[in-house]
Amino acid sequence: MAQATIGNSEFDRDTTVTRRAPGTGSAAESGAPSAAVTATFDADLSARWSILKALNGGYLLAVLGRALGDTLPHPDPFSITAHYLTASQPGPAVIRTETVRAGRTLSTGQASLVQFDDDGAEVERIRVLATYGHLDALPNDVRTAATPPAMPPYEHCLGADDAPDGEVPLNDSSEIVDRFDMRLDPATAGWAIGQPSGVGDMRAWFGLADGRDPDPLSLLLAVDALPPTAFDLGLSGWVPTVELTAHVRRRPAPGRLRVAITTRNLAGGFLEEDVQVWDSADQLVAQARQLARVKLG
Amino acid sequence: MAQATIGNSEFDRDTTVTRRAPGTGSAAESGAPSAAVTATFDADLSARWSILKALNGGYLLAVLGRALGDTLPHPDPFSITAHYLTASQPGPAVIRTETVRAGRTLSTGQASLVQFDDDGAEVERIRVLATYGHLDALPNDVRTAATPPAMPPYEHCLGADDAPDGEVPLNDSSEIVDRFDMRLDPATAGWAIGQPSGVGDMRAWFGLADGRDPDPLSLLLAVDALPPTAFDLGLSGWVPTVELTAHVRRRPAPGRLRVAITTRNLAGGFLEEDVQVWDSADQLVAQARQLARVKLG
């Protein structure tokens, strides 16, 4: 199979958003607020990006990020925040976007993803607020004290195929496993055999299974692609994201990413996941943090 | 002077928002989107919270956070994100809020702060998206690997009065200096005498000058109250916030806070500031991150 390319890959196909012609599908027709709507998009959320019974939050963020990129005068999400309201379902979805401010260097937009229940009633799934810019227009100065995560080479890390049968959530019916070329640092994979480190870390090599190289949009997927750090804390169960904010700092170089996540503070049934994404050129390309609820299984 | 109390302090007075009766000041009257507006508030932004020529971003976030707390069924900002669009000015402002989703445990809302230019045209200053909950309803479990910042006791830290005349931005005409009881860790105050550490850290004891104890709302002020970490990197000039997200994790105990900020990655003219806020009981009460532009002076 030939390596997929940016623009022609399963990630690109499954995040497709189709802009409606102005005046069609407007909010007035759907019962939603009208004056603020500047564009309406149709999407078809693919079950291929499901983890257990839910659609992956990073996949959904990429769909919304793409609609915002098509709305705003700047292409790249510099800072994007999503609040996950209700569980998205595979199938049709409508995304409404609004240009909040269009500036010279940066523009800010808002997006809302909605689906319709069996009675045709609209249910909002996700609300997003983001500021976009042009990564390629930035000066080339980098002055960082951050260092790439210390982890073994890809060949010495663990893929879904390495897991004992039926032991690993990653290796169950979740279709998303087949979308990813992901290998966990063995130091953060002990939970899969009942030996979590207790530290709250998760590190992995991350790529798309069809070989598509990373771009700013797929970084939005990468920041929410790994197993929950709660597993490394020895917790099991569901850890739904309340809010996730991602900063895309550089355009990633081709090749696999390294994703490192840390959780330092579990309190009151919530925890944060702090994410760094590094590219093959040792550039810190994205930073993200999410607040998640710990729902013990 | 008696110590000010929560609800009766200059912070409380200057963040006052007054809800308009339903049907007055609606969006239809002001030309803004209508269906989504669920409440409208008037505020009077006080120049007393200005830093150089701008109003402090944390003060503004607290004003918006208060309006959202009055709108949503839950009182406390669990996660709040602000995108700063244009520079707010002291004086009248209007805040419009929308309830995006009201759940049992969490509710999500959106807010917009606008002001009016000389021609009466509306200019949006800040757009906010947030999820609120009830801190006091959370279980008491805490499992944290985070540790309070290592810094000298308050008495050995440096206040504005300790700065050489005219050398410190903190000590200039900025009125906000008089609102704070803030003392910097000397290790992160070298920039004030031309000797920045180059690390990108900033640490301080933080309280309100009138002695008001911290609460979830004042934590929104605390996360953006310290001098820019860019100063510790040896940079000078303006570092305007593009986006700031704060997670309030616990209700703070009475007494001074410790605020620790780190910047690890300056790239392409942007940097992140990562903030931890600790209370007098050694609880991690807030985490925040902002993306800021570096505009060199």
Coordinates of C-alpha atoms in Angstrom, one line a residue:
Chain A
M1 CA 0.0 0.0 0.0
A2 CA 1.4 3.4 -1.0
Q3 CA 1.8 5.8 1.9
A4 CA -1.1 8.2 2.3
T5 CA -0.4 11.9 1.9
I6 CA -1.7 15.0 3.6
G7 CA -5.0 15.7 1.9
N8 CA -5.4 12.1 0.7
S9 CA -5.7 9.9 3.7
E10 CA -8.3 8.3 5.9
F11 CA -7.8 11.1 8.4
D12 CA -8.5 13.7 5.7
R13 CA -11.5 11.8 4.4
D14 CA -13.1 11.2 7.8
T15 CA -12.6 14.8 8.9
T16 CA -14.2 16.3 5.7
V17 CA -16.5 19.2 6.3
T18 CA -18.7 20.4 3.5
R19 CA -19.7 24.1 3.6
R20 CA -23.3 24.8 2.8
A21 CA -24.0 27.6 0.4
P22 CA -24.8 30.9 2.2
G23 CA -28.5 31.0 3.1
T24 CA -29.0 27.3 3.2
G25 CA -29.2 25.4 6.5
S26 CA -29.1 28.6 8.3
A27 CA -29.8 28.9 11.9
A28 CA -33.1 30.4 11.2
E29 CA -34.2 27.2 9.5
S30 CA -32.9 25.0 12.3
G31 CA -34.2 27.0 15.2
A32 CA -30.8 28.1 16.4
P33 CA -29.4 31.6 16.9
S34 CA -29.0 33.3 13.5
A35 CA -27.2 36.5 13.5
A36 CA -23.9 35.1 14.8
V37 CA -23.7 32.2 12.3
T38 CA -21.3 32.9 9.6
A39 CA -20.9 29.4 8.1
T40 CA -22.6 26.0 8.3
F41 CA -20.9 22.8 7.5
D42 CA -22.0 19.2 7.2
A43 CA -19.9 16.4 8.5
D44 CA -20.2 12.6 8.7
L45 CA -18.6 11.4 11.9
S46 CA -16.9 8.1 11.3
A47 CA -17.2 5.2 13.7
R48 CA -13.7 4.3 12.6
W49 CA -12.4 6.8 15.2
S50 CA -14.3 5.3 18.1
I51 CA -12.7 4.2 21.3
L52 CA -14.9 1.8 23.2
K53 CA -18.3 3.2 22.6
A54 CA -17.3 6.9 22.1
L55 CA -15.8 8.9 19.4
N56 CA -12.3 10.0 20.1
G57 CA -12.2 13.6 21.4
G58 CA -9.1 14.5 19.3
Y59 CA -10.8 13.3 16.1
L60 CA -13.8 15.5 16.9
L61 CA -11.5 18.4 17.7
A62 CA -9.9 18.0 14.3
V63 CA -13.3 18.0 12.5
L64 CA -14.2 21.2 14.3
G65 CA -10.7 22.6 13.7
R66 CA -11.1 22.0 10.0
A67 CA -14.4 23.9 9.9
L68 CA -12.8 26.8 11.7
G69 CA -9.9 26.8 9.3
D70 CA -12.3 27.0 6.4
T71 CA -14.1 29.9 8.1
L72 CA -11.3 32.1 9.4
P73 CA -8.8 34.1 7.3
H74 CA -5.9 32.2 8.9
P75 CA -5.3 28.5 8.4
D76 CA -3.7 27.1 11.6
P77 CA -5.1 26.6 15.1
F78 CA -2.7 28.5 17.4
S79 CA -4.9 27.9 20.4
I80 CA -8.1 25.9 20.4
T81 CA -10.3 25.0 23.3
A82 CA -13.2 22.5 23.2
H83 CA -15.8 21.8 25.9
Y84 CA -17.3 18.4 25.4
L85 CA -21.0 18.7 26.3
T86 CA -22.6 15.4 25.3
A87 CA -21.3 12.2 23.7
S88 CA -21.0 12.5 19.9
Q89 CA -22.4 9.6 17.8
P90 CA -21.1 8.3 14.5
G91 CA -23.2 9.7 11.7
P92 CA -24.3 13.1 10.4
A93 CA -23.4 16.3 12.3
V94 CA -23.7 20.0 11.6
I95 CA -21.1 22.5 12.5
R96 CA -21.8 26.2 12.8
T97 CA -19.0 28.6 12.9
E98 CA -18.7 32.3 13.7
T99 CA -15.9 34.7 13.0
V100 CA -15.4 36.5 16.3
R101 CA -12.6 38.7 15.2
A102 CA -10.5 38.8 12.1
G103 CA -7.1 40.5 12.7
R104 CA -4.0 40.9 10.6
T105 CA -1.9 38.3 12.4
L106 CA -4.6 36.4 14.3
S107 CA -8.2 35.7 14.0
T108 CA -10.6 34.2 16.5
G109 CA -13.6 32.0 15.9
Q110 CA -16.1 29.9 17.6
A111 CA -17.7 26.6 16.5
S112 CA -20.5 24.4 17.6
L113 CA -21.0 20.8 16.6
V114 CA -24.6 19.5 16.9
Q115 CA -26.4 16.3 16.1
F116 CA -30.1 15.4 16.0
D117 CA -31.8 13.0 18.3
D118 CA -34.5 10.5 17.2
D119 CA -37.2 13.1 17.4
G120 CA -35.1 15.5 15.2
A121 CA -34.3 17.7 18.2
E122 CA -30.9 19.4 18.0
V123 CA -28.4 18.4 20.7
E124 CA -25.1 20.3 21.0
R125 CA -22.1 18.0 21.4
I126 CA -19.1 20.3 21.5
R127 CA -18.5 24.0 21.8
V128 CA -15.1 25.4 20.6
L129 CA -13.3 28.7 20.9
A130 CA -10.1 29.2 19.0
T131 CA -7.5 31.7 17.7
Y132 CA -5.9 30.9 14.4
G133 CA -2.8 32.3 12.7
H134 CA -0.3 31.4 10.0
L135 CA 2.4 29.1 11.3
D136 CA 4.5 29.5 8.2
A137 CA 4.5 33.3 8.7
L138 CA 6.2 33.2 12.1
P139 CA 9.8 34.1 12.6
N140 CA 12.1 31.1 13.1
D141 CA 13.3 32.0 16.6
V142 CA 13.1 29.1 19.0
R143 CA 14.3 29.4 22.5
T144 CA 13.2 26.5 24.5
A145 CA 14.2 24.8 27.7
A146 CA 11.9 21.9 27.0
T147 CA 13.5 18.7 26.0
P148 CA 12.0 15.8 24.0
P149 CA 10.7 13.0 26.2
A150 CA 13.2 10.3 27.2
M151 CA 11.8 7.1 25.7
P152 CA 13.1 4.1 23.9
P153 CA 13.2 4.0 20.1
Y154 CA 10.0 3.0 18.3
E155 CA 11.2 -0.6 17.7
H156 CA 11.5 -1.1 21.5
C157 CA 8.1 0.3 22.3
L158 CA 4.8 -1.7 22.6
G159 CA 2.0 -1.7 20.0
A160 CA -1.5 -3.1 20.3
D161 CA -0.2 -6.4 18.9
D162 CA 2.1 -6.8 21.8
A163 CA -0.7 -6.8 24.4
P164 CA -1.9 -10.0 25.9
D165 CA -5.2 -11.0 24.5
G166 CA -8.2 -9.1 25.8
E167 CA -6.2 -7.4 28.5
V168 CA -5.8 -4.0 27.0
P169 CA -8.6 -1.5 26.3
L170 CA -6.4 -0.5 23.3
N171 CA -6.8 -3.9 21.9
D172 CA -10.5 -4.4 22.2
S173 CA -13.2 -3.6 19.8
S174 CA -12.1 0.0 19.5
E175 CA -11.8 0.7 15.9
I176 CA -9.5 3.6 16.4
V177 CA -6.6 1.2 17.2
D178 CA -6.5 0.5 13.5
R179 CA -6.2 4.1 12.6
F180 CA -3.1 4.6 14.6
D181 CA 0.5 3.6 14.3
M182 CA 1.1 4.0 18.1
R183 CA 3.6 2.3 20.3
L184 CA 3.8 3.0 24.1
D185 CA 6.9 3.4 26.1
P186 CA 7.1 0.2 28.1
A187 CA 7.7 2.3 31.2
T188 CA 4.1 3.7 30.9
A189 CA 2.5 0.5 29.6
G190 CA 2.6 -1.6 32.8
W191 CA -1.1 -1.1 33.5
A192 CA -1.8 -3.3 30.5
I193 CA -0.5 -6.3 32.5
G194 CA -1.8 -5.1 35.8
Q195 CA 1.4 -3.3 36.9
P196 CA 0.8 0.4 36.6
S197 CA 3.7 2.6 37.6
G198 CA 1.6 4.8 39.7
V199 CA 3.3 7.9 38.3
G200 CA 0.6 9.2 36.0
D201 CA 2.6 9.3 32.8
M202 CA 1.9 8.1 29.3
R203 CA 4.4 8.3 26.4
A204 CA 4.1 7.0 22.9
W205 CA 5.3 7.1 19.4
F206 CA 2.4 8.3 17.3
G207 CA 1.6 8.2 13.6
L208 CA -1.3 7.5 11.4
A209 CA -1.7 3.9 10.3
D210 CA -1.7 4.8 6.6
G211 CA 1.5 6.7 6.9
R212 CA 0.1 10.2 6.4
D213 CA 2.5 12.7 7.9
P214 CA 1.5 15.0 10.7
D215 CA 0.2 18.6 10.0
P216 CA -1.3 21.1 12.4
L217 CA -4.8 19.5 12.0
S218 CA -3.6 16.0 12.9
L219 CA -1.8 17.4 16.0
L220 CA -5.3 18.0 17.3
L221 CA -5.8 14.3 17.1
A222 CA -2.4 13.5 18.6
V223 CA -3.0 15.4 21.8
D224 CA -5.9 13.2 22.8
A225 CA -4.9 9.9 21.2
L226 CA -3.0 8.0 24.0
P227 CA -4.6 5.9 26.7
P228 CA -5.6 7.8 29.8
T229 CA -2.8 8.6 32.2
A230 CA -5.3 7.4 34.9
F231 CA -4.4 3.9 33.8
D232 CA -0.8 4.5 34.8
L233 CA -2.1 5.7 38.1
G234 CA -3.7 2.3 38.6
L235 CA -7.2 3.6 38.0
S236 CA -9.6 1.9 35.5
G237 CA -12.8 3.1 34.0
W238 CA -13.8 6.0 31.9
V239 CA -12.1 9.4 31.9
P240 CA -14.2 11.7 29.8
T241 CA -12.8 15.0 28.8
V242 CA -14.5 18.1 30.2
E243 CA -12.3 20.6 28.4
L244 CA -9.2 20.4 26.2
T245 CA -7.0 23.2 25.1
A246 CA -4.3 22.7 22.5
H247 CA -1.6 25.1 21.3
V248 CA 0.0 24.4 18.0
R249 CA 3.4 25.9 18.2
R250 CA 5.2 24.8 15.0
R251 CA 4.4 23.0 11.8
P252 CA 5.5 19.4 12.4
A253 CA 8.2 17.8 10.3
P254 CA 7.3 14.6 8.4
G255 CA 7.6 11.4 10.4
R256 CA 6.4 9.9 13.6
L257 CA 5.6 12.1 16.6
R258 CA 6.4 11.5 20.2
V259 CA 3.6 12.3 22.6
A260 CA 4.3 12.7 26.4
I261 CA 1.5 13.2 28.9
T262 CA 1.7 13.8 32.6
T263 CA -0.9 13.9 35.3
R264 CA 0.2 15.5 38.5
N265 CA -3.0 16.3 40.3
L266 CA -6.0 14.1 40.9
A267 CA -8.4 15.9 43.2
G268 CA -12.2 15.9 43.7
G269 CA -12.7 13.4 41.0
F270 CA -11.0 15.4 38.3
L271 CA -7.5 15.3 36.9
E272 CA -5.5 17.3 34.3
E273 CA -3.6 15.7 31.5
D274 CA -0.6 17.8 30.3
V275 CA 0.5 17.0 26.8
Q276 CA 3.7 17.7 24.8
V277 CA 4.0 16.7 21.2
W278 CA 7.4 16.5 19.6
D279 CA 8.2 15.9 15.9
S280 CA 10.9 14.0 14.2
A281 CA 13.1 17.1 14.1
D282 CA 13.0 17.4 17.9
Q283 CA 10.7 20.4 17.7
L284 CA 8.0 20.9 20.4
V285 CA 5.1 21.3 18.0
A286 CA 2.1 21.3 20.3
Q287 CA 1.2 21.7 24.0
A288 CA -2.1 20.8 25.4
R289 CA -3.9 20.4 28.6
Q290 CA -7.3 18.8 29.4
L291 CA -9.4 18.6 32.4
A292 CA -11.1 15.2 32.7
R293 CA -13.5 13.5 35.1
V294 CA -12.5 10.3 36.7
K295 CA -15.4 7.9 36.5
L296 CA -14.1 4.7 38.2
G297 CA -15.1 1.5 36.6
Chain B
M1 CA -7.8 49.4 58.5
A2 CA -9.9 46.3 59.1
Q3 CA -9.2 43.4 56.9
A4 CA -11.5 43.2 53.9
T5 CA -13.7 40.2 53.6
I6 CA -14.9 38.1 50.7
G7 CA -17.9 40.0 49.3
N8 CA -16.8 43.3 50.8
S9 CA -13.5 44.3 49.3
E10 CA -12.1 46.4 46.5
F11 CA -11.8 43.3 44.3
D12 CA -15.5 42.5 44.9
R13 CA -16.6 46.1 44.3
D14 CA -14.5 46.4 41.1
T15 CA -15.8 43.1 39.7
T16 CA -19.4 43.9 40.3
V17 CA -21.7 43.0 37.4
T18 CA -25.3 44.1 37.4
R19 CA -27.8 41.9 35.6
R20 CA -30.3 43.7 33.5
A21 CA -33.9 42.7 33.8
P22 CA -34.9 40.3 31.0
G23 CA -35.9 42.1 27.9
T24 CA -33.8 45.2 28.5
G25 CA -30.6 45.8 26.7
S26 CA -31.2 42.7 24.6
A27 CA -29.1 41.9 21.7
A28 CA -31.9 42.9 19.3
E29 CA -31.6 46.4 20.7
S30 CA -27.8 46.5 20.4
G31 CA -27.5 45.0 17.0
A32 CA -25.9 41.8 18.2
P33 CA -27.1 38.2 17.9
S34 CA -30.2 37.7 19.9
A35 CA -31.4 34.1 20.3
A36 CA -28.3 32.9 22.1
V37 CA -28.3 35.7 24.7
T38 CA -29.5 34.5 28.0
A39 CA -28.4 37.4 30.3
T40 CA -26.9 40.8 29.9
F41 CA -24.8 42.5 32.6
D42 CA -23.4 46.0 33.1
A43 CA -19.9 46.4 34.5
D44 CA -17.7 49.4 35.2
L45 CA -14.1 48.4 34.5
S46 CA -11.9 50.1 37.0
A47 CA -8.6 51.8 36.1
R48 CA -7.4 50.7 39.5
W49 CA -6.5 47.3 38.0
S50 CA -4.4 48.7 35.2
I51 CA -0.9 47.5 34.4
L52 CA 0.9 50.1 32.4
K53 CA -1.8 51.3 30.0
A54 CA -3.9 48.1 29.9
L55 CA -6.3 46.5 32.2
N56 CA -5.0 43.3 33.8
G57 CA -6.2 40.2 32.0
G58 CA -6.9 38.3 35.3
Y59 CA -9.1 41.2 36.6
L60 CA -11.1 41.1 33.3
L61 CA -11.4 37.3 33.6
A62 CA -12.7 37.6 37.1
V63 CA -15.4 40.1 35.9
L64 CA -16.5 37.7 33.2
G65 CA -16.3 34.8 35.5
R66 CA -18.6 36.5 37.9
A67 CA -21.2 37.1 35.2
L68 CA -21.0 33.5 34.2
G69 CA -21.4 32.4 37.9
D70 CA -24.5 34.5 38.0
T71 CA -25.8 33.0 34.8
L72 CA -25.1 29.3 35.3
P73 CA -26.7 26.9 37.8
H74 CA -23.2 26.1 39.3
P75 CA -21.1 28.7 41.1
D76 CA -17.4 27.8 40.5
P77 CA -15.3 28.0 37.3
F78 CA -13.8 24.5 36.9
S79 CA -12.4 25.4 33.5
I80 CA -12.5 28.9 32.0
T81 CA -10.9 30.0 28.7
A82 CA -10.6 33.6 27.6
H83 CA -9.5 34.9 24.2
Y84 CA -8.4 38.5 24.4
L85 CA -9.5 40.2 21.2
T86 CA -8.9 44.0 21.7
A87 CA -7.6 46.0 24.6
S88 CA -10.3 46.7 27.2
Q89 CA -10.5 50.3 28.5
P90 CA -11.5 51.5 32.0
G91 CA -15.2 52.4 32.0
P92 CA -18.5 50.9 31.1
A93 CA -18.7 47.5 29.6
V94 CA -21.5 45.1 28.7
I95 CA -21.3 41.4 29.2
R96 CA -23.6 39.0 27.5
T97 CA -23.8 35.4 28.6
E98 CA -25.3 32.3 27.2
T99 CA -26.0 29.0 29.0
V100 CA -24.7 26.4 26.5
R101 CA -25.6 23.4 28.6
A102 CA -26.9 22.9 32.1
G103 CA -26.1 19.5 33.5
R104 CA -26.4 18.0 37.0
T105 CA -22.8 18.2 37.9
L106 CA -21.4 20.6 35.4
S107 CA -22.7 23.4 33.3
T108 CA -21.1 25.2 30.3
G109 CA -21.5 28.8 29.4
Q110 CA -20.1 31.4 27.1
A111 CA -19.6 35.1 27.7
S112 CA -18.6 38.1 25.7
L113 CA -17.4 41.5 27.0
V114 CA -18.0 44.4 24.7
Q115 CA -17.4 48.1 24.9
F116 CA -18.4 51.0 22.7
D117 CA -16.1 53.3 20.7
D118 CA -16.5 57.0 20.3
D119 CA -19.1 56.5 17.6
G120 CA -21.1 54.2 19.7
A121 CA -20.0 51.2 17.7
E122 CA -19.8 48.0 19.7
V123 CA -16.3 46.5 20.0
E124 CA -15.8 43.0 21.4
R125 CA -13.0 42.8 23.9
I126 CA -13.0 39.3 25.2
R127 CA -14.8 36.0 24.4
V128 CA -15.0 33.4 27.1
L129 CA -16.0 29.7 27.2
A130 CA -16.2 27.9 30.5
T131 CA -17.5 25.0 32.5
Y132 CA -18.7 25.5 36.0
G133 CA -19.3 23.1 38.9
H134 CA -19.7 23.1 42.6
L135 CA -16.3 22.8 44.3
D136 CA -17.8 22.1 47.7
A137 CA -19.7 19.2 46.3
L138 CA -16.6 17.3 45.2
P139 CA -15.3 14.3 47.1
N140 CA -12.3 15.1 49.2
D141 CA -9.9 12.7 47.5
V142 CA -6.6 14.2 46.5
R143 CA -3.8 12.3 45.0
T144 CA -1.2 14.6 43.7
A145 CA 2.5 14.3 42.7
A146 CA 2.7 18.1 42.5
T147 CA 4.6 19.9 45.2
P148 CA 4.4 23.5 46.3
P149 CA 7.0 25.7 44.8
A150 CA 10.3 26.0 46.6
M151 CA 10.6 29.6 47.5
P152 CA 11.6 31.7 50.5
P153 CA 9.2 32.8 53.1
Y154 CA 7.2 35.9 52.4
E155 CA 9.4 38.0 54.7
H156 CA 12.4 37.2 52.5
C157 CA 10.7 38.0 49.2
L158 CA 10.7 41.3 47.4
G159 CA 7.8 43.7 47.1
A160 CA 7.4 46.7 44.9
D161 CA 8.9 48.9 47.7
D162 CA 12.1 47.0 47.5
A163 CA 12.8 47.9 43.9
P164 CA 15.2 50.5 42.9
D165 CA 13.5 53.7 41.8
G166 CA 12.0 53.7 38.4
E167 CA 13.7 50.4 37.4
V168 CA 10.8 48.1 37.7
P169 CA 7.7 48.0 35.6
L170 CA 5.9 46.8 38.7
N171 CA 6.8 50.0 40.4
D172 CA 5.8 52.5 37.8
S173 CA 2.5 54.2 37.3
S174 CA 0.6 50.9 37.2
E175 CA -2.2 51.3 39.7
I176 CA -2.6 47.5 40.1
V177 CA 0.6 47.5 42.2
D178 CA -1.5 49.0 45.0
R179 CA -4.2 46.3 44.7
F180 CA -1.8 43.5 45.4
D181 CA 0.1 42.2 48.4
M182 CA 2.7 40.6 46.1
R183 CA 6.3 39.6 46.9
L184 CA 8.6 38.0 44.3
D185 CA 11.0 35.2 45.0
P186 CA 14.4 36.9 44.7
A187 CA 15.6 34.1 42.4
T188 CA 13.0 35.3 39.8
A189 CA 13.4 39.0 40.4
G190 CA 16.9 39.6 39.0
W191 CA 15.4 41.2 35.9
A192 CA 14.4 44.1 38.0
I193 CA 18.1 45.0 38.4
G194 CA 19.2 43.9 34.9
Q195 CA 20.1 40.4 36.0
P196 CA 17.5 38.1 34.7
S197 CA 18.1 34.4 35.4
G198 CA 17.4 33.3 31.8
V199 CA 15.3 30.4 33.1
G200 CA 11.8 31.7 32.4
D201 CA 10.4 31.3 35.9
M202 CA 8.4 33.7 38.1
R203 CA 7.3 32.9 41.6
A204 CA 5.6 35.1 44.2
W205 CA 3.5 35.3 47.3
F206 CA 0.2 36.7 46.3
G207 CA -2.6 38.3 48.2
L208 CA -5.0 41.3 47.9
A209 CA -3.7 44.5 49.5
D210 CA -6.8 44.9 51.6
G211 CA -6.4 41.4 53.1
R212 CA -9.4 39.8 51.4
D213 CA -8.9 36.1 51.4
P214 CA -8.8 34.1 48.1
D215 CA -11.8 32.4 46.7
P216 CA -12.4 30.7 43.3
L217 CA -13.1 34.1 41.6
S218 CA -9.9 35.8 42.9
L219 CA -7.9 32.8 41.7
L220 CA -8.8 34.0 38.2
L221 CA -7.0 37.2 39.1
A222 CA -4.0 35.3 40.6
V223 CA -3.2 33.3 37.5
D224 CA -2.4 36.4 35.5
A225 CA -1.1 38.7 38.2
L226 CA 2.7 38.2 38.2
P227 CA 5.2 40.0 35.9
P228 CA 5.7 38.2 32.6
T229 CA 8.1 35.3 32.7
A230 CA 9.6 36.9 29.6
F231 CA 11.3 39.3 32.0
D232 CA 13.1 36.4 33.6
L233 CA 14.2 35.3 30.1
G234 CA 15.9 38.7 29.7
L235 CA 13.2 40.0 27.3
S236 CA 11.5 43.3 27.8
G237 CA 8.5 44.8 26.2
W238 CA 4.9 43.8 26.1
V239 CA 3.6 40.3 26.3
P240 CA -0.1 40.4 25.6
T241 CA -2.2 37.3 26.3
V242 CA -3.8 35.7 23.3
E243 CA -5.6 33.0 25.3
L244 CA -5.7 32.0 28.9
T245 CA -7.3 28.9 30.4
A246 CA -7.6 28.4 34.1
H247 CA -8.7 25.3 36.0
V248 CA -9.9 25.9 39.5
R249 CA -9.3 22.6 41.4
R250 CA -10.0 23.4 45.0
R251 CA -11.5 26.1 47.1
P252 CA -8.5 28.0 48.5
A253 CA -7.9 28.1 52.2
P254 CA -7.6 31.6 53.8
G255 CA -4.2 33.3 53.6
R256 CA -1.7 34.2 51.0
L257 CA -1.3 32.2 47.9
R258 CA 1.9 31.1 46.2
V259 CA 2.0 31.4 42.5
A260 CA 4.6 29.7 40.3
I261 CA 4.9 30.3 36.6
T262 CA 7.2 28.6 34.1
T263 CA 7.8 29.3 30.4
R264 CA 9.6 26.5 28.6
N265 CA 9.1 27.3 25.0
L266 CA 9.5 30.6 23.2
A267 CA 9.0 30.0 19.5
G268 CA 7.9 32.0 16.5
G269 CA 7.2 35.1 18.7
F270 CA 4.9 33.2 21.1
L271 CA 5.4 31.7 24.5
E272 CA 3.3 29.7 27.0
E273 CA 3.1 30.6 30.7
D274 CA 2.2 27.6 32.9
V275 CA 0.8 28.6 36.2
Q276 CA 0.3 26.7 39.5
V277 CA -1.4 28.4 42.4
W278 CA -1.0 26.9 45.9
D279 CA -2.9 27.9 49.0
S280 CA -1.8 28.3 52.6
A281 CA -2.8 24.7 53.3
D282 CA -0.4 23.4 50.6
Q283 CA -3.3 22.6 48.2
L284 CA -2.9 23.0 44.5
V285 CA -5.9 25.2 44.0
A286 CA -5.5 26.3 40.4
Q287 CA -3.6 25.4 37.2
A288 CA -3.5 27.7 34.2
R289 CA -1.8 28.2 30.9
Q290 CA -1.7 31.1 28.6
L291 CA -0.4 31.6 25.1
A292 CA 1.1 35.1 24.8
R293 CA 2.8 37.1 22.1
V294 CA 6.2 38.5 22.6
K295 CA 6.3 42.0 21.4
L296 CA 9.8 43.1 22.1
G297 CA 10.3 46.7 23.4

